[in-house]
Amino acid sequence: MRIPFIAGNWKMNTTVSEAAELVKEMRQGLDAIAGVEKAVCPPFISLEAVRRIIEGSSIKLGAQNLYFEEKGAYTGEISPSMLSDTCEFVIIGHSERRQYFGETGKVVNKKIQAALRVGLKPILCVGEKLEENEAGRTEKVIVEQLRSSLFGIGAVDDLIIAYEPIWAIGTGRAATGEQANETISFIRHNVAKLYDEDIAQRMRVLYGGSVNAANAAEFLSQPEIDGALVGGASLKASEFISIVKQASEIRQAR
Ligand code: PEP
């Protein structure tokens, strides 16, 4: 059985002291919940402060991005090995990076390779735009994103995929549980085509897009959905803890 995974993407929110406060508020509540892997992904500048607070707890740490080069004249960038001491996970290919920072499939592919090289576990985000969804192109877009992101990548056991329909991110307009489950099943089918059925069955595929404490169970109770990548609702300790708790209860009931 795949262990549920809930990750909070704090995006460009929280100062260092706010990040420290937020994770302090979460620590006890999250530690009391068994059977779910949990991670928070604060901004780069807060990683070290958050790492110190979660030391010895069940909370894991992720970054929101990295650059694929190891070192050198890349002003403002953060390399894989700068993160690998501090983090276990890294979000790659988030739609906001594709949309605002021009990240292409080729860049996403290089970033995944760079993360895996230093032992970071990538959380690869894929998902279609509203117009693509409305034109019935969701599957085509996802196949293309999976192919380009995973091109030439052999070892994918440490990879997690997050299906995030762009029209559902930060909009308050989540997909339905059935819609998300269907697309995630399609993603798993394509992972099996790219690799094999065993790898596809082991791989965790999350849903992301306006998940909150009120709608989490709708997604987490679907058979193909292995957890959630949570944006806005991960900035409130009680909401995030409630989502993780629901994931644990649903898993125990299975
Ligand atoms: C995200 O940032 O990955 C996300 C899903 O955001 P939100 O939950 O706010 O829609």
XYZ file of N, CA and C and ligand atoms in Angstrom:
772
model
N 0.844 -1.204 0.000
C 0.000 0.000 0.000
C 0.887 1.266 0.000
N 0.546 2.223 -0.841
C 1.332 3.465 -0.898
C 1.004 4.333 0.331
N 2.056 4.851 0.959
C 1.842 5.683 2.159
C 1.384 7.078 1.720
N 0.286 7.569 2.279
C -0.171 8.903 1.882
C 0.885 9.971 2.184
N 0.915 10.961 1.320
C 1.897 12.044 1.453
C 1.152 13.372 1.352
N 1.341 14.203 2.357
C 0.735 15.541 2.319
C 1.860 16.562 2.439
N 1.963 17.435 1.447
C 3.015 18.456 1.479
C 2.382 19.836 1.408
N 2.934 20.755 2.184
C 2.470 22.140 2.177
C 3.440 22.998 1.378
N 2.910 23.647 0.358
C 3.720 24.569 -0.450
C 3.394 25.980 0.019
N 4.321 26.553 0.767
C 4.054 27.876 1.349
C 4.242 29.005 0.333
N 4.742 28.669 -0.822
C 4.973 29.660 -1.897
C 5.773 30.853 -1.362
N 5.551 32.052 -1.896
C 6.319 33.218 -1.452
C 5.575 33.907 -0.295
N 5.381 33.134 0.774
C 4.697 33.636 1.968
C 5.555 33.321 3.180
N 5.405 34.103 4.187
C 6.085 33.999 5.487
C 7.507 34.573 5.479
N 7.749 35.439 6.441
C 9.126 35.858 6.736
C 9.772 34.710 7.514
N 11.052 34.841 7.823
C 11.713 33.759 8.559
C 11.024 33.546 9.911
N 10.719 34.632 10.608
C 10.104 34.431 11.936
C 8.676 33.909 11.813
N 7.954 34.324 10.785
C 6.594 33.785 10.587
C 6.647 32.289 10.239
N 7.628 31.912 9.432
C 7.771 30.489 9.066
C 8.067 29.663 10.313
N 8.955 30.187 11.149
C 9.309 29.473 12.384
C 8.075 29.326 13.277
N 7.307 30.396 13.397
C 6.080 30.356 14.212
C 5.087 29.328 13.668
N 4.915 29.352 12.360
C 3.935 28.463 11.728
C 4.295 27.001 11.962
N 5.564 26.663 11.775
C 5.929 25.255 11.930
C 5.903 24.845 13.413
N 6.171 25.795 14.286
C 6.054 25.494 15.730
C 4.609 25.150 16.062
N 3.680 25.913 15.468
C 2.245 25.662 15.705
C 1.821 24.295 15.185
N 2.507 23.826 14.131
C 2.115 22.552 13.493
C 2.737 21.345 14.162
N 3.890 21.540 14.772
C 4.728 20.399 15.138
C 4.006 19.354 15.988
N 3.438 19.781 17.076
C 2.819 18.814 17.994
C 1.636 18.079 17.335
N 0.790 18.841 16.679
C -0.390 18.261 16.039
C -0.007 17.260 14.965
N 0.996 17.592 14.161
C 1.402 16.685 13.081
C 2.091 15.441 13.646
N 2.888 15.638 14.685
C 3.587 14.486 15.271
C 2.632 13.457 15.857
N 1.456 13.908 16.220
C 0.486 12.984 16.830
C -0.225 12.128 15.774
N 0.021 12.405 14.498
C -0.698 11.683 13.433
C 0.219 10.647 12.793
N -0.251 9.389 12.821
C 0.588 8.306 12.282
C 0.120 7.895 10.894
N 1.007 7.237 10.181
C 0.635 6.599 8.911
C 0.578 7.519 7.714
N 1.047 8.757 7.885
C 1.062 9.709 6.769
C 2.440 10.371 6.743
N 3.015 10.501 5.563
C 4.266 11.255 5.445
C 3.874 12.724 5.237
N 4.498 13.602 6.016
C 4.139 15.028 5.926
C 5.375 15.863 5.671
N 5.214 16.883 4.842
C 6.343 17.777 4.580
C 5.848 19.207 4.446
N 6.718 20.134 4.800
C 6.431 21.545 4.532
C 7.522 22.085 3.615
N 7.126 22.994 2.736
C 8.056 23.575 1.761
C 8.038 25.094 1.905
N 8.821 25.624 2.836
C 8.860 27.078 3.024
C 9.767 27.738 1.978
N 9.801 29.054 1.934
C 10.747 29.729 1.041
C 12.198 29.373 1.417
N 13.100 29.477 0.431
C 14.506 29.120 0.663
C 15.059 29.713 1.963
N 14.779 30.993 2.156
C 15.427 31.721 3.250
C 15.003 31.194 4.619
N 13.891 30.473 4.673
C 13.413 29.945 5.956
C 13.742 28.473 6.172
N 14.364 27.844 5.190
C 14.588 26.395 5.299
C 15.376 26.026 6.551
N 16.445 26.757 6.804
C 17.311 26.391 7.922
C 16.589 26.583 9.270
N 15.868 27.683 9.393
C 15.130 27.930 10.649
C 14.081 26.849 10.866
N 13.387 26.483 9.808
C 12.349 25.444 9.928
C 13.006 24.098 10.211
N 14.127 23.827 9.558
C 14.824 22.547 9.792
C 15.155 22.361 11.270
N 15.631 23.432 11.898
C 16.005 23.324 13.327
C 14.783 23.005 14.173
N 13.651 23.595 13.825
C 12.438 23.383 14.642
C 11.864 21.975 14.458
N 12.004 21.423 13.264
C 11.391 20.090 13.041
C 12.358 18.943 13.322
N 13.574 19.271 13.714
C 14.548 18.222 14.034
C 13.937 17.257 15.057
N 14.027 15.971 14.795
C 13.498 14.978 15.739
C 11.992 14.780 15.646
N 11.330 15.501 14.742
C 9.880 15.331 14.589
C 9.606 14.502 13.325
N 8.323 14.241 13.074
C 7.973 13.453 11.882
C 7.795 14.350 10.656
N 7.987 15.652 10.817
C 7.770 16.575 9.691
C 9.018 16.611 8.820
N 8.817 16.477 7.518
C 9.945 16.526 6.587
C 9.964 17.866 5.863
N 11.105 18.111 5.229
C 11.298 19.442 4.656
C 11.495 19.371 3.144
N 10.885 20.300 2.452
C 11.070 20.383 1.003
C 11.347 21.812 0.589
N 12.038 21.960 -0.558
C 12.226 23.275 -1.158
C 11.209 23.428 -2.285
N 11.036 24.662 -2.736
C 10.024 24.924 -3.769
C 10.596 24.933 -5.178
N 11.938 24.868 -5.266
C 12.578 25.009 -6.573
C 14.059 24.738 -6.390
N 14.795 24.574 -7.473
C 16.261 24.584 -7.450
C 16.743 24.957 -8.838
N 18.038 25.206 -8.959
C 18.617 25.385 -10.283
C 19.408 24.127 -10.596
N 19.528 23.795 -11.875
C 20.125 22.495 -12.196
C 21.644 22.488 -12.209
N 22.284 23.677 -12.251
C 23.749 23.684 -12.241
C 24.241 23.501 -10.805
N 25.430 22.966 -10.669
C 25.974 22.652 -9.345
C 26.549 23.877 -8.627
N 27.251 24.734 -9.361
C 27.761 25.992 -8.778
C 28.203 26.936 -9.891
N 28.532 28.163 -9.513
C 29.078 29.076 -10.513
C 28.314 30.374 -10.616
N 28.484 31.026 -11.761
C 27.979 32.385 -11.953
C 26.508 32.357 -12.371
N 25.650 32.057 -11.411
C 24.196 32.022 -11.663
C 23.527 32.829 -10.556
N 23.733 34.116 -10.617
C 23.293 35.010 -9.555
C 21.829 34.771 -9.152
N 21.655 34.595 -7.879
C 20.290 34.450 -7.347
C 19.776 33.029 -7.320
N 20.543 32.096 -7.840
C 20.042 30.714 -7.900
C 20.558 29.865 -6.735
N 19.901 28.736 -6.526
C 20.240 27.812 -5.438
C 20.492 26.441 -6.062
N 21.632 25.845 -5.738
C 22.002 24.591 -6.397
C 21.469 23.375 -5.644
N 21.432 22.221 -6.334
C 20.941 20.996 -5.689
C 21.696 20.669 -4.408
N 23.031 20.755 -4.431
C 23.753 20.337 -3.216
C 23.635 21.365 -2.091
N 23.241 22.598 -2.403
C 22.967 23.552 -1.317
C 21.719 23.116 -0.537
N 20.849 22.371 -1.228
C 19.597 21.955 -0.602
C 19.665 20.571 0.021
N 20.552 19.738 -0.514
C 20.456 18.324 -0.133
C 20.841 18.070 1.317
N 21.591 18.974 1.934
C 21.910 18.850 3.364
C 20.694 19.126 4.229
N 19.848 20.008 3.747
C 18.750 20.545 4.552
C 17.415 19.876 4.253
N 17.189 19.543 2.970
C 15.860 19.104 2.530
C 15.858 17.656 2.072
N 14.671 17.087 2.079
C 14.509 15.744 1.510
C 13.790 15.837 0.153
N 12.926 16.848 0.024
C 12.094 16.958 -1.183
C 12.350 18.288 -1.892
N 11.975 18.329 -3.160
C 11.985 19.612 -3.866
C 10.849 19.602 -4.893
N 10.059 20.658 -4.870
C 8.979 20.795 -5.862
C 9.622 21.231 -7.183
N 9.260 20.559 -8.253
C 9.824 20.917 -9.559
C 8.691 21.020 -10.584
N 8.766 22.085 -11.391
C 7.794 22.237 -12.473
C 6.437 22.727 -12.004
N 6.402 23.416 -10.861
C 5.117 23.984 -10.420
C 4.592 24.905 -11.529
N 3.285 24.920 -11.700
C 2.723 25.707 -12.812
C 3.068 27.188 -12.691
N 3.264 27.680 -11.456
C 3.632 29.093 -11.315
C 5.032 29.342 -11.865
N 5.901 28.343 -11.748
C 7.253 28.483 -12.323
C 7.176 28.374 -13.844
N 6.311 27.514 -14.334
C 6.181 27.396 -15.791
C 5.599 28.690 -16.354
N 4.589 29.221 -15.641
C 3.862 30.390 -16.134
C 4.645 31.699 -15.984
N 5.219 31.943 -14.798
C 5.844 33.257 -14.557
C 7.339 33.274 -14.836
N 7.972 32.109 -14.851
C 9.430 32.090 -15.008
C 9.862 31.306 -16.248
N 8.891 31.010 -17.094
C 9.195 30.423 -18.401
C 9.823 29.045 -18.355
N 9.579 28.287 -17.313
C 10.183 26.949 -17.251
C 9.539 26.021 -18.273
N 10.392 25.436 -19.089
C 9.919 24.521 -20.129
C 10.098 23.079 -19.647
N 9.572 22.163 -20.422
C 9.746 20.743 -20.113
C 11.219 20.372 -20.033
N 12.032 20.994 -20.884
C 13.461 20.694 -20.912
C 14.138 21.133 -19.602
N 13.750 22.303 -19.137
C 14.307 22.815 -17.872
C 13.851 21.924 -16.707
N 12.590 21.582 -16.725
C 12.046 20.723 -15.665
C 12.810 19.398 -15.648
N 13.063 18.856 -16.816
C 13.812 17.599 -16.938
C 15.216 17.733 -16.337
N 15.895 18.830 -16.649
C 17.250 19.037 -16.103
C 17.205 19.173 -14.587
N 16.180 19.831 -14.098
C 16.049 20.020 -12.646
C 15.790 18.687 -11.946
N 14.977 17.846 -12.551
C 14.710 16.530 -11.929
C 16.003 15.720 -11.893
N 16.722 15.732 -12.996
C 17.989 14.977 -13.031
C 18.953 15.499 -11.971
N 19.025 16.819 -11.855
C 19.955 17.428 -10.896
C 19.551 17.080 -9.461
N 18.263 17.080 -9.191
C 17.781 16.748 -7.832
C 18.126 15.302 -7.507
N 17.813 14.395 -8.421
C 18.053 12.973 -8.165
C 19.540 12.690 -7.969
N 20.377 13.438 -8.687
C 21.833 13.233 -8.567
C 22.333 13.435 -7.146
N 21.714 14.354 -6.411
C 22.176 14.620 -5.043
C 21.252 13.989 -3.985
N 20.349 13.143 -4.422
C 19.497 12.427 -3.460
C 18.272 13.197 -2.994
N 17.939 14.285 -3.685
C 16.695 14.995 -3.351
C 15.529 14.304 -4.057
N 14.387 14.234 -3.386
C 13.232 13.575 -3.996
C 12.345 14.627 -4.663
N 12.242 14.578 -5.973
C 11.435 15.603 -6.659
C 9.934 15.354 -6.508
N 9.213 16.441 -6.341
C 7.744 16.403 -6.455
C 7.440 17.100 -7.779
N 7.220 16.315 -8.799
C 7.013 16.855 -10.149
C 5.546 17.253 -10.328
N 5.329 18.526 -10.671
C 3.958 19.005 -10.869
C 3.592 18.975 -12.350
N 2.434 18.434 -12.631
C 1.891 18.475 -13.990
C 0.429 18.920 -13.894
N -0.071 19.464 -14.993
C -1.485 19.873 -14.972
C -1.793 20.767 -16.152
N -3.058 20.786 -16.504
C -3.483 21.513 -17.706
C -4.094 22.870 -17.358
N -4.057 23.771 -18.353
C -4.706 25.084 -18.194
C -6.209 24.935 -18.418
N -6.947 25.974 -18.008
C -8.405 25.938 -18.152
C -8.809 25.715 -19.612
N -8.167 26.474 -20.538
C -8.589 26.353 -21.949
C -8.255 24.974 -22.510
N -7.189 24.382 -22.000
C -6.835 23.031 -22.452
C -7.861 22.026 -21.933
N -8.265 22.248 -20.683
C -9.275 21.366 -20.091
C -10.580 21.466 -20.884
N -10.959 22.714 -21.167
C -12.242 22.916 -21.861
C -12.227 22.395 -23.292
N -11.027 22.373 -23.877
C -10.909 21.871 -25.259
C -10.706 20.352 -25.282
N -10.792 19.724 -24.113
C -10.642 18.261 -24.058
C -9.210 17.805 -24.286
N -8.236 18.688 -23.970
C -6.839 18.345 -24.257
C -6.046 17.916 -23.021
N -6.734 17.698 -21.911
C -6.029 17.381 -20.651
C -5.046 16.224 -20.820
N -5.510 15.128 -21.381
C -4.659 13.934 -21.460
C -3.439 14.187 -22.341
N -3.663 14.894 -23.442
C -2.556 15.178 -24.375
C -1.481 16.026 -23.666
N -1.947 17.040 -22.939
C -1.014 17.936 -22.236
C -0.222 17.148 -21.190
N -0.908 16.300 -20.481
C -0.249 15.550 -19.403
C 0.760 14.547 -19.953
N 0.407 13.885 -21.025
C 1.350 12.939 -21.635
C 2.613 13.693 -22.057
N 2.427 14.842 -22.675
C 3.578 15.633 -23.137
C 4.427 16.107 -21.940
N 3.771 16.546 -20.865
C 4.524 16.992 -19.674
C 5.293 15.834 -19.046
N 4.660 14.671 -18.967
C 5.349 13.513 -18.373
C 6.536 13.114 -19.245
N 6.309 13.051 -20.550
C 7.391 12.618 -21.449
C 8.574 13.553 -21.373
N 8.302 14.863 -21.465
C 9.428 15.804 -21.490
C 10.110 15.866 -20.119
N 9.337 15.834 -19.048
C 9.938 15.945 -17.712
C 10.793 14.731 -17.380
N 10.361 13.560 -17.835
C 11.027 12.322 -17.412
C 11.965 11.766 -18.479
N 12.170 12.541 -19.544
C 13.002 12.059 -20.650
C 14.402 11.649 -20.157
N 14.779 10.420 -20.443
C 16.138 9.960 -20.106
C 16.350 9.682 -18.625
N 15.294 9.758 -17.839
C 15.439 9.535 -16.391
C 15.067 8.088 -16.071
N 16.039 7.341 -15.591
C 15.824 5.921 -15.338
C 15.308 5.647 -13.937
N 15.928 6.301 -12.956
C 15.595 5.973 -11.554
C 14.490 6.883 -11.059
N 13.278 6.352 -10.962
C 12.167 7.223 -10.548
C 11.536 6.787 -9.231
N 12.196 5.880 -8.527
C 11.586 5.412 -7.283
C 11.408 6.526 -6.256
N 12.267 7.536 -6.324
C 12.171 8.628 -5.351
C 11.286 9.773 -5.822
N 10.665 9.592 -6.947
C 9.879 10.691 -7.525
C 8.413 10.608 -7.077
N 7.855 11.772 -6.814
C 6.422 11.877 -6.517
C 5.841 12.794 -7.595
N 4.650 12.475 -8.061
C 4.009 13.360 -9.050
C 2.822 14.045 -8.375
N 2.657 15.328 -8.673
C 1.459 16.031 -8.200
C 0.656 16.476 -9.415
N -0.592 16.010 -9.502
C -1.466 16.492 -10.567
C -2.165 17.743 -10.063
N -1.835 18.861 -10.711
C -2.412 20.142 -10.295
C -3.020 20.842 -11.500
N -4.323 20.670 -11.710
C -4.947 21.413 -12.809
C -4.789 22.908 -12.528
N -4.246 23.629 -13.498
C -3.873 25.034 -13.231
C -5.099 25.869 -12.859
N -6.233 25.518 -13.442
C -7.462 26.271 -13.155
C -7.956 26.064 -11.720
N -7.341 25.124 -11.016
C -7.774 24.864 -9.635
C -6.783 25.402 -8.604
N -5.651 25.948 -9.053
C -4.628 26.375 -8.091
C -4.895 27.795 -7.623
N -5.091 27.922 -6.331
C -5.265 29.240 -5.723
C -6.559 29.922 -6.136
N -7.454 29.202 -6.771
C -8.680 29.816 -7.281
C -9.881 29.518 -6.395
N -9.727 28.534 -5.507
C -10.870 28.113 -4.697
C -11.778 27.178 -5.483
N -11.419 26.922 -6.745
C -12.257 26.067 -7.598
C -11.546 24.729 -7.800
N -11.739 23.805 -6.872
C -11.057 22.506 -6.957
C -11.743 21.630 -8.001
N -10.977 20.662 -8.519
C -11.590 19.630 -9.356
C -12.507 18.791 -8.462
N -13.330 17.926 -9.042
C -14.072 16.996 -8.183
C -13.143 15.817 -7.882
N -13.478 15.083 -6.830
C -12.685 13.903 -6.490
C -12.606 12.931 -7.653
N -13.745 12.724 -8.328
C -13.783 11.753 -9.441
C -12.912 12.227 -10.596
N -13.013 13.537 -10.924
C -12.187 14.079 -12.029
C -10.710 13.867 -11.736
N -10.317 14.221 -10.502
C -8.901 14.118 -10.131
C -8.461 12.660 -10.140
N -9.326 11.792 -9.638
C -8.986 10.362 -9.589
C -8.787 9.803 -10.999
N -9.648 10.226 -11.903
C -9.568 9.738 -13.288
C -8.262 10.183 -13.949
N -7.911 11.453 -13.754
C -6.683 11.946 -14.391
C -5.457 11.313 -13.741
N -5.524 11.094 -12.445
C -4.382 10.475 -11.760
C -4.223 9.014 -12.193
N -5.322 8.364 -12.426
C -5.262 6.999 -12.946
C -4.600 7.013 -14.337
N -4.940 8.017 -15.115
C -4.335 8.174 -16.446
C -2.826 8.437 -16.330
N -2.442 9.237 -15.338
C -1.009 9.514 -15.111
C -0.299 8.202 -14.756
N -0.894 7.423 -13.869
C -0.257 6.158 -13.466
C -0.119 5.215 -14.674
N -1.132 5.197 -15.495
C -1.109 4.363 -16.695
C 0.069 4.782 -17.601
N 0.291 6.080 -17.688
C 1.389 6.567 -18.533
C 2.755 6.347 -17.896
N 2.813 6.385 -16.586
C 4.075 6.046 -15.902
C 4.404 4.573 -16.191
N 3.373 3.733 -16.196
C 3.587 2.309 -16.511
C 4.094 2.156 -17.945
N 3.580 2.988 -18.834
C 4.034 2.909 -20.233
C 5.486 3.365 -20.367
N 5.836 4.414 -19.611
C 7.198 4.949 -19.684
C 8.194 4.047 -18.965
N 7.743 3.406 -17.876
C 8.628 2.546 -17.069
C 8.027 1.143 -17.052
N 7.407 0.772 -15.954
C 6.687 -0.505 -15.937
C 5.591 -0.450 -14.872
N 4.775 -1.479 -14.842
C 3.597 -1.490 -13.978
C 3.981 -1.436 -12.488
N 5.072 -2.116 -12.141
C 5.523 -2.133 -10.741
C 5.860 -0.731 -10.262
N 6.640 -0.038 -11.079
C 7.028 1.341 -10.731
C 5.780 2.209 -10.629
N 4.871 2.050 -11.569
C 3.644 2.869 -11.570
C 2.806 2.600 -10.316
N 2.766 1.354 -9.897
C 1.968 1.010 -8.715
C 2.615 1.519 -7.431
N 3.943 1.629 -7.453
C 4.643 2.142 -6.254
C 4.639 3.673 -6.187
N 4.530 4.307 -7.347
C 4.678 5.770 -7.380
C 3.483 6.489 -6.744
N 3.812 7.471 -5.914
C 2.715 8.228 -5.312
C 2.339 9.403 -6.219
N 1.052 9.520 -6.457
C 0.562 10.632 -7.273
C -0.448 11.415 -6.432
N -0.156 12.686 -6.245
C -0.963 13.541 -5.365
C -1.921 14.384 -6.199
N -2.928 14.927 -5.538
C -3.750 15.965 -6.164
C -3.405 17.304 -5.510
N -3.386 18.353 -6.298
C -3.203 19.698 -5.753
C -4.087 20.681 -6.493
N -4.637 21.635 -5.756
C -5.503 22.648 -6.357
C -6.664 22.926 -5.434
N -6.483 23.992 -4.609
C -7.544 24.439 -3.695
C -8.005 23.366 -2.714
N -7.062 22.503 -2.287
C -7.403 21.522 -1.239
C -7.442 22.252 0.105
N -8.467 21.968 0.893
C -8.554 22.553 2.237
C -9.171 21.518 3.178
N -9.326 21.906 4.430
C -9.824 20.935 5.421
C -11.239 20.480 5.075
N -12.013 21.346 4.422
C -13.413 21.002 4.134
C -13.554 20.046 2.942
N -12.627 20.110 1.973
C -12.820 19.247 0.791
C -11.790 18.118 0.701
N -10.840 18.073 1.646
C -9.724 17.108 1.534
C -10.210 15.662 1.414
N -11.221 15.288 2.202
C -11.661 13.885 2.222
C -12.170 13.441 0.860
N -12.760 14.373 0.124
C -13.268 14.038 -1.209
C -12.131 13.510 -2.101
N -10.946 14.105 -1.943
C -9.802 13.678 -2.762
C -9.095 12.477 -2.137
N -8.874 12.572 -0.840
C -8.045 11.557 -0.170
C -8.732 10.194 -0.115
N -10.054 10.171 -0.295
C -10.747 8.883 -0.256
C -10.774 8.198 -1.620
N -10.259 8.870 -2.638
C -10.222 8.256 -3.976
C -9.090 7.238 -4.052
N -9.322 6.111 -4.710
C -8.323 5.040 -4.688
C -6.982 5.376 -5.346
N -7.003 6.243 -6.356
C -5.742 6.534 -7.067
C -4.988 7.723 -6.481
N -5.606 8.449 -5.566
C -4.989 9.687 -5.057
C -4.234 9.376 -3.772
N -2.930 9.619 -3.803
C -2.070 9.201 -2.685
C -1.730 10.341 -1.730
N -2.447 11.424 -1.833
C -2.165 12.532 -0.926
C -2.415 13.850 -1.628
N -1.892 14.922 -1.046
C -2.187 16.249 -1.594
C -0.981 17.176 -1.490
N -0.866 18.035 -2.496
C 0.045 19.172 -2.416
C -0.857 20.370 -2.125
N -0.639 20.972 -0.972
C -1.573 21.977 -0.465
C -0.885 23.345 -0.465
N -1.495 24.317 -1.099
C -0.936 25.669 -1.116
C -1.510 26.501 0.014
N -2.479 27.337 -0.321
C -3.043 28.302 0.631
C -3.388 27.719 1.998
N -4.016 26.547 2.009
C -4.469 25.970 3.286
C -3.307 25.464 4.138
N -2.114 25.381 3.563
C -0.976 24.921 4.376
C -0.372 26.068 5.182
N -0.902 27.269 4.986
C -0.403 28.428 5.741
C -1.165 28.602 7.051
N -2.150 27.739 7.275
C -2.895 27.776 8.549
C -2.661 26.445 9.231
N -2.020 26.483 10.400
C -1.634 25.240 11.071
C -2.826 24.309 11.255
N -3.959 24.861 11.721
C -5.094 23.975 12.032
C -5.649 23.311 10.772
N -5.665 24.043 9.663
C -6.165 23.477 8.385
C -5.241 22.359 7.920
N -3.947 22.630 7.977
C -2.982 21.650 7.469
C -3.026 20.388 8.331
N -3.076 20.572 9.635
C -3.138 19.419 10.544
C -4.413 18.619 10.263
N -5.514 19.315 10.039
C -6.779 18.618 9.776
C -6.686 17.795 8.483
N -6.046 18.334 7.459
C -5.907 17.590 6.187
C -5.082 16.328 6.427
N -3.983 16.463 7.157
C -3.114 15.296 7.432
C -3.889 14.267 8.257
N -4.662 14.756 9.215
C -5.441 13.850 10.069
C -6.467 13.072 9.237
N -7.112 13.756 8.324
C -8.091 13.071 7.477
C -7.411 12.014 6.610
N -6.215 12.331 6.126
C -5.474 11.341 5.312
C -5.196 10.098 6.149
N -4.832 10.294 7.403
C -4.517 9.177 8.290
C -5.776 8.342 8.561
N -6.886 9.014 8.838
C -8.133 8.285 9.152
C -8.622 7.489 7.936
N -8.526 8.093 6.772
C -8.985 7.406 5.550
C -8.110 6.181 5.297
N -6.827 6.341 5.533
C -5.914 5.205 5.311
C -6.236 4.061 6.293
N -6.467 4.431 7.555
C -6.762 3.399 8.554
C -8.056 2.645 8.243
N -8.990 3.353 7.625
C -10.284 2.723 7.310
C -10.185 1.768 6.119
N -9.073 1.811 5.384
C -8.966 0.978 4.170
C -8.669 -0.474 4.489
C -0.043 24.690 -4.949
O 0.575 25.689 -4.726
O 0.582 23.691 -5.357
C -1.485 24.673 -4.746
C -2.151 23.578 -5.023
O -2.072 25.809 -4.266
P -3.577 25.970 -3.653
O -3.778 24.809 -2.721
O -3.555 27.279 -2.963
O -4.524 25.905 -4.796
